[in-house]
Tab-separated table of C-alpha atoms and ligand atoms in Angstrom:
chain	number	residue	atom	x	y	z
A	1	MET	CA	-4.668	21.879	20.317
A	2	SER	CA	-4.598	20.091	16.798
A	3	ASP	CA	-1.008	21.376	16.051
A	4	VAL	CA	0.460	20.251	18.985
A	5	LEU	CA	1.252	16.319	19.592
A	6	LEU	CA	3.369	16.256	22.695
A	7	VAL	CA	4.129	18.784	25.425
A	8	ILE	CA	6.852	17.991	28.087
A	9	GLU	CA	6.485	20.568	30.916
A	10	ASN	CA	9.061	20.891	33.798
A	11	VAL	CA	9.583	17.450	33.832
A	12	SER	CA	11.822	15.533	36.590
A	13	LYS	CA	12.326	12.270	37.436
A	14	PHE	CA	14.106	10.899	40.475
A	15	TYR	CA	15.299	7.307	41.070
A	16	PRO	CA	15.859	6.149	44.618
A	17	ILE	CA	19.406	4.791	45.655
A	18	SER	CA	19.509	2.900	48.924
A	19	GLY	CA	20.319	4.758	51.982
A	20	GLN	CA	20.734	8.041	50.074
A	21	THR	CA	18.517	10.743	48.950
A	22	PRO	CA	17.088	10.019	45.404
A	23	ARG	CA	19.035	10.884	42.583
A	24	ARG	CA	17.512	13.222	39.789
A	25	VAL	CA	18.008	11.695	36.333
A	26	VAL	CA	15.847	13.939	34.516
A	27	GLY	CA	15.994	17.694	35.481
A	28	SER	CA	13.126	19.965	34.775
A	29	ILE	CA	12.841	19.666	31.099
A	30	SER	CA	10.386	21.040	28.709
A	31	PHE	CA	10.008	20.866	25.061
A	32	ASP	CA	7.205	19.917	22.532
A	33	MET	CA	6.517	18.403	19.215
A	34	ARG	CA	4.048	19.077	16.270
A	35	PRO	CA	2.136	15.942	14.355
A	36	GLY	CA	4.482	14.769	12.091
A	37	GLU	CA	7.646	16.433	13.318
A	38	ALA	CA	10.913	14.527	13.627
A	39	LEU	CA	12.599	15.718	16.844
A	40	GLY	CA	16.344	14.564	17.900
A	41	LEU	CA	17.174	14.075	21.318
A	42	VAL	CA	21.015	13.698	21.790
A	43	GLY	CA	23.038	13.236	24.804
A	44	PRO	CA	25.708	11.022	26.387
A	45	SER	CA	25.061	7.610	27.897
A	46	GLY	CA	23.138	7.974	31.314
A	47	ALA	CA	21.911	11.359	30.555
A	48	GLY	CA	18.231	10.481	31.199
A	49	LYS	CA	17.056	10.073	27.536
A	50	SER	CA	15.473	6.615	27.821
A	51	THR	CA	13.839	7.767	31.011
A	52	ILE	CA	12.083	10.578	28.927
A	53	ALA	CA	10.958	7.948	26.443
A	54	LYS	CA	9.778	5.684	29.188
A	55	MET	CA	7.707	8.558	30.562
A	56	ILE	CA	6.193	9.489	27.536
A	57	LEU	CA	5.146	5.966	26.842
A	58	GLY	CA	3.440	5.866	30.253
A	59	LEU	CA	5.814	3.238	31.762
A	60	GLU	CA	7.310	5.711	34.147
A	61	ARG	CA	5.649	8.609	35.724
A	62	PRO	CA	7.141	11.870	36.081
A	63	ASP	CA	7.984	12.966	39.821
A	64	GLU	CA	7.341	16.639	38.834
A	65	GLY	CA	6.009	18.210	35.837
A	66	THR	CA	3.228	17.095	33.168
A	67	ILE	CA	3.181	15.648	30.008
A	68	PHE	CA	0.309	16.264	27.534
A	69	PHE	CA	-0.164	13.922	24.567
A	70	MET	CA	-2.720	14.876	22.024
A	71	GLY	CA	-4.268	17.116	24.498
A	72	LYS	CA	-4.463	14.892	27.402
A	73	ASP	CA	-2.233	14.616	30.612
A	74	ILE	CA	-0.991	11.192	30.284
A	75	CYS	CA	-0.626	10.676	34.116
A	76	ARG	CA	-4.552	11.065	34.378
A	77	LEU	CA	-5.492	8.774	31.793
A	78	SER	CA	-7.023	5.084	32.922
A	79	GLY	CA	-8.870	2.392	31.498
A	80	LYS	CA	-9.693	2.546	27.696
A	81	ALA	CA	-8.007	6.247	27.484
A	82	ARG	CA	-4.654	4.833	28.916
A	83	ARG	CA	-4.940	1.779	26.689
A	84	GLU	CA	-5.586	4.185	23.653
A	85	HIS	CA	-2.254	5.902	24.773
A	86	PHE	CA	-0.417	2.640	24.553
A	87	ARG	CA	-1.603	2.314	21.079
A	88	ARG	CA	-0.821	5.951	19.829
A	89	VAL	CA	2.877	5.996	21.304
A	90	GLN	CA	4.900	3.133	19.897
A	91	MET	CA	8.595	2.352	20.529
A	92	VAL	CA	11.556	0.825	18.797
A	93	TRP	CA	14.223	-0.165	20.939
A	94	GLN	CA	17.985	-0.734	20.388
A	95	ASP	CA	17.873	-4.512	20.021
A	96	PRO	CA	14.608	-5.794	18.388
A	97	THR	CA	15.768	-9.591	19.111
A	98	VAL	CA	15.246	-8.935	22.726
A	99	TYR	CA	11.635	-8.353	22.390
A	100	LEU	CA	10.451	-10.005	19.235
A	101	ASN	CA	9.700	-13.731	19.945
A	102	PRO	CA	12.487	-15.817	19.025
A	103	TYR	CA	10.200	-18.732	18.292
A	104	GLN	CA	7.649	-16.973	16.300
A	105	PRO	CA	7.638	-16.139	12.324
A	106	VAL	CA	8.217	-12.557	12.126
A	107	LEU	CA	4.886	-11.848	10.333
A	108	THR	CA	3.140	-13.166	13.326
A	109	SER	CA	5.168	-10.849	15.491
A	110	ILE	CA	4.099	-8.022	13.103
A	111	VAL	CA	0.316	-8.645	13.291
A	112	GLU	CA	0.239	-9.453	16.856
A	113	PRO	CA	-0.586	-6.005	17.944
A	114	LEU	CA	-3.668	-5.707	15.507
A	115	ALA	CA	-5.412	-8.653	17.588
A	116	ALA	CA	-4.182	-7.205	21.000
A	117	PHE	CA	-5.829	-3.819	20.139
A	118	GLY	CA	-8.735	-5.548	18.205
A	119	LEU	CA	-7.878	-3.193	15.046
A	120	CYS	CA	-8.480	-5.479	12.219
A	121	PRO	CA	-10.753	-8.535	11.548
A	122	ALA	CA	-8.847	-11.940	11.848
A	123	ASP	CA	-9.143	-12.910	8.336
A	124	ARG	CA	-7.660	-9.518	7.076
A	125	ARG	CA	-4.466	-9.587	9.626
A	126	GLN	CA	-2.025	-11.860	7.331
A	127	GLU	CA	-2.792	-9.563	4.399
A	128	ARG	CA	-2.370	-6.268	6.609
A	129	GLY	CA	1.082	-7.738	7.997
A	130	LEU	CA	2.368	-8.303	4.219
A	131	GLU	CA	1.192	-4.636	3.321
A	132	LEU	CA	3.482	-3.583	6.549
A	133	MET	CA	6.240	-5.525	5.218
A	134	GLU	CA	6.131	-4.489	1.858
A	135	MET	CA	5.982	-0.668	3.211
A	136	LEU	CA	9.046	-1.540	5.234
A	137	GLY	CA	10.822	-2.957	1.958
A	138	LEU	CA	10.936	-6.525	3.292
A	139	PRO	CA	9.902	-9.451	0.949
A	140	ALA	CA	6.933	-11.362	1.823
A	141	SER	CA	8.990	-14.461	1.749
A	142	LEU	CA	10.622	-13.438	5.155
A	143	GLY	CA	7.179	-13.378	6.875
A	144	ARG	CA	7.983	-17.139	8.037
A	145	TYR	CA	11.263	-16.760	9.040
A	146	LYS	CA	12.468	-16.450	12.774
A	147	PRO	CA	14.152	-13.389	13.926
A	148	SER	CA	17.584	-15.244	14.364
A	149	GLN	CA	17.230	-15.927	10.512
A	150	LEU	CA	17.192	-12.175	9.571
A	151	SER	CA	19.852	-9.596	9.528
A	152	GLY	CA	19.988	-6.677	11.922
A	153	GLY	CA	18.363	-4.362	9.526
A	154	GLN	CA	15.962	-6.712	8.629
A	155	CYS	CA	14.933	-7.585	12.270
A	156	GLN	CA	14.772	-3.645	12.879
A	157	ARG	CA	12.463	-3.129	9.891
A	158	VAL	CA	10.093	-5.832	11.332
A	159	ALA	CA	10.156	-4.093	14.703
A	160	ILE	CA	9.115	-0.836	13.140
A	161	ALA	CA	6.727	-2.553	10.899
A	162	ARG	CA	5.205	-4.150	14.199
A	163	ALA	CA	5.056	-0.562	15.800
A	164	LEU	CA	3.268	0.955	12.815
A	165	ALA	CA	0.650	-1.703	12.586
A	166	VAL	CA	-1.410	0.024	15.376
A	167	SER	CA	-1.325	3.344	13.584
A	168	PRO	CA	0.665	5.237	16.117
A	169	ARG	CA	0.888	9.141	16.193
A	170	LEU	CA	4.170	9.076	17.873
A	171	LEU	CA	7.222	6.671	17.147
A	172	ILE	CA	10.016	6.844	19.865
A	173	CYS	CA	13.350	5.220	18.199
A	174	ASP	CA	15.639	4.844	21.295
A	175	GLU	CA	19.331	4.082	19.859
A	176	ALA	CA	17.386	2.225	17.041
A	177	LEU	CA	20.295	2.130	14.590
A	178	VAL	CA	23.227	1.671	16.903
A	179	ASN	CA	23.850	-1.876	16.164
A	180	LEU	CA	23.382	-1.595	12.228
A	181	ASP	CA	26.349	-0.785	9.750
A	182	LEU	CA	26.099	2.679	8.067
A	183	PRO	CA	24.336	1.581	4.579
A	184	GLN	CA	21.584	-0.153	6.991
A	185	GLN	CA	21.278	3.058	9.092
A	186	VAL	CA	21.041	5.321	6.015
A	187	ALA	CA	18.542	2.897	4.406
A	188	ILE	CA	16.394	2.998	7.582
A	189	ILE	CA	16.581	6.750	8.083
A	190	LEU	CA	15.042	7.251	4.423
A	191	LEU	CA	12.600	4.957	5.250
A	192	LEU	CA	11.474	6.795	8.426
A	193	LYS	CA	11.629	9.839	6.505
A	194	LYS	CA	9.104	8.655	4.060
A	195	LEU	CA	6.908	7.153	6.684
A	196	GLN	CA	7.098	10.512	8.534
A	197	ASN	CA	5.868	12.195	5.532
A	198	GLU	CA	3.253	9.866	4.236
A	199	MET	CA	1.616	9.108	7.803
A	200	GLU	CA	2.271	12.239	9.505
A	201	LEU	CA	3.983	10.190	11.990
A	202	GLY	CA	6.061	12.240	14.849
A	203	ILE	CA	9.278	10.757	15.512
A	204	LEU	CA	11.291	11.273	18.452
A	205	PHE	CA	14.774	10.061	17.534
A	206	ILE	CA	17.008	9.188	20.281
A	207	SER	CA	20.620	8.670	19.921
A	208	HIS	CA	24.015	9.557	21.492
A	209	ASP	CA	25.284	10.299	17.859
A	210	ARG	CA	24.466	13.633	16.700
A	211	ASP	CA	25.213	12.897	12.919
A	212	THR	CA	22.606	10.112	12.721
A	213	VAL	CA	19.959	12.494	14.334
A	214	ARG	CA	20.763	15.255	12.021
A	215	ALA	CA	20.158	13.186	9.089
A	216	LEU	CA	16.610	12.561	9.997
A	217	CYS	CA	15.785	15.700	12.249
A	218	THR	CA	15.372	19.330	11.469
A	219	THR	CA	15.428	20.032	15.396
A	220	THR	CA	17.745	18.459	17.849
A	221	LEU	CA	17.730	18.753	21.769
A	222	ARG	CA	20.835	18.137	23.439
A	223	MET	CA	20.996	16.801	26.869
A	224	ASN	CA	23.583	17.206	29.463
A	225	THR	CA	24.994	14.467	31.911
A	226	ASP	CA	22.791	15.860	34.935
A	227	GLY	CA	19.644	14.898	32.693
A	228	THR	CA	18.969	18.729	32.083
A	229	LEU	CA	18.264	20.247	28.638
A	230	HIS	CA	21.375	21.985	27.199
A	231	ASP	CA	19.126	24.190	25.020
A	232	GLU	CA	17.393	25.930	27.814
A	233	ALA	CA	15.260	28.392	25.433
A	234	TRP	CA	13.108	26.073	23.646
A	235	PRO	CA	11.767	28.046	20.717
A	236	ASN	CA	8.421	29.126	20.777
A	237	HIS	CA	7.730	26.454	23.775
A	238	GLU	CA	5.402	28.982	25.539
A	239	SER	CA	3.325	29.896	22.703
A	240	ARG	CA	3.135	26.239	21.434
A	241	LEU	CA	1.878	25.333	25.185
A	242	ALA	CA	-0.807	27.968	25.114
A	243	ALA	CA	-2.020	26.459	21.950
A	244	CYS	CA	-2.399	23.020	23.371
A	245	ARG	CA	-4.573	24.298	26.142
B	1	ADP	P1	20.249	7.287	28.776
B	1	ADP	O1	19.163	6.753	27.914
B	1	ADP	O2	20.453	8.807	28.425
B	1	ADP	O3	21.717	6.550	28.515
B	1	ADP	P2	19.017	6.455	30.959
B	1	ADP	O4	17.658	7.355	30.887
B	1	ADP	O5	18.946	5.091	30.590
B	1	ADP	O6	19.754	7.242	30.238
B	1	ADP	O7	19.534	6.510	32.400
B	1	ADP	C1	19.817	7.675	33.210
B	1	ADP	C2	20.200	7.429	34.590
B	1	ADP	O8	19.074	6.670	35.470
B	1	ADP	C3	21.350	6.203	34.502
B	1	ADP	O9	22.122	6.798	35.404
B	1	ADP	C4	20.625	4.898	34.906
B	1	ADP	O10	21.567	4.042	35.636
B	1	ADP	C5	19.435	5.615	35.887
B	1	ADP	N1	18.436	4.631	35.908
B	1	ADP	C6	17.807	4.181	34.912
B	1	ADP	N2	16.524	3.431	35.192
B	1	ADP	C7	16.689	3.334	36.303
B	1	ADP	C8	15.862	2.694	37.569
B	1	ADP	N3	14.872	1.884	37.066
B	1	ADP	N4	16.246	2.819	38.805
B	1	ADP	C9	17.464	3.579	39.015
B	1	ADP	N5	18.083	4.136	38.428
B	1	ADP	C10	17.757	4.006	36.989
């Protein structure tokens, strides 16, 4: 079980349309990830990529199929185990300014999840926040700035620091670099590679841009516009699935 981080097995999602039969936005998808693996998910806009991310996070439930994370069926989690899942899977969205508190210094935003999950004594949080900032290549002096006072790349680094604060096993980056210029994209990709190796961090990297994905991920899955996977024969999926059980 320890060599499989995530197993997606025949997962489908339907969304209701008023007065019509529900529309399938994710169609019977199967794939898996090992701990510390960087997997790319590419596809056109509307292909269902973010919906997959939301189902892995536990924000949406699959209508068909199962999702195992660290050996557990995430749809069966409740109470403490569900909370632990919310810690172990973290997300970096496209625009960090939407979810970083605009009135709060970014260092406060970085350490907030530590308090929420009770992970670090209160008198150590500030120090831990500064360690995370250093890890992400952010000068400590930026900690007192508000998100609007930082560049797009700096804001995205803050968002990654905040996500990593709770020591996740899987980081989902959903179009996380799309608003950045090329040098910033390259810098963050190099940073993610480093973190992936140092922390054995699984990264599911979602993008419509295949070149960006290739720069980070050794394996890439392609989605079709109808929510199915282009790569039907996902290599070794069956044996990896067996290892998970
Ligand atoms: P992608 O991330 O590949 O751009 P999404 O997963 O965001 O695609 O969306 C897939 C499809 O599902 C889109 O057509 C979108 O409009 C639709 N969709 C997403 N969320 C909902 C929702 N909550 N209710 C109804 N339709 C939705």
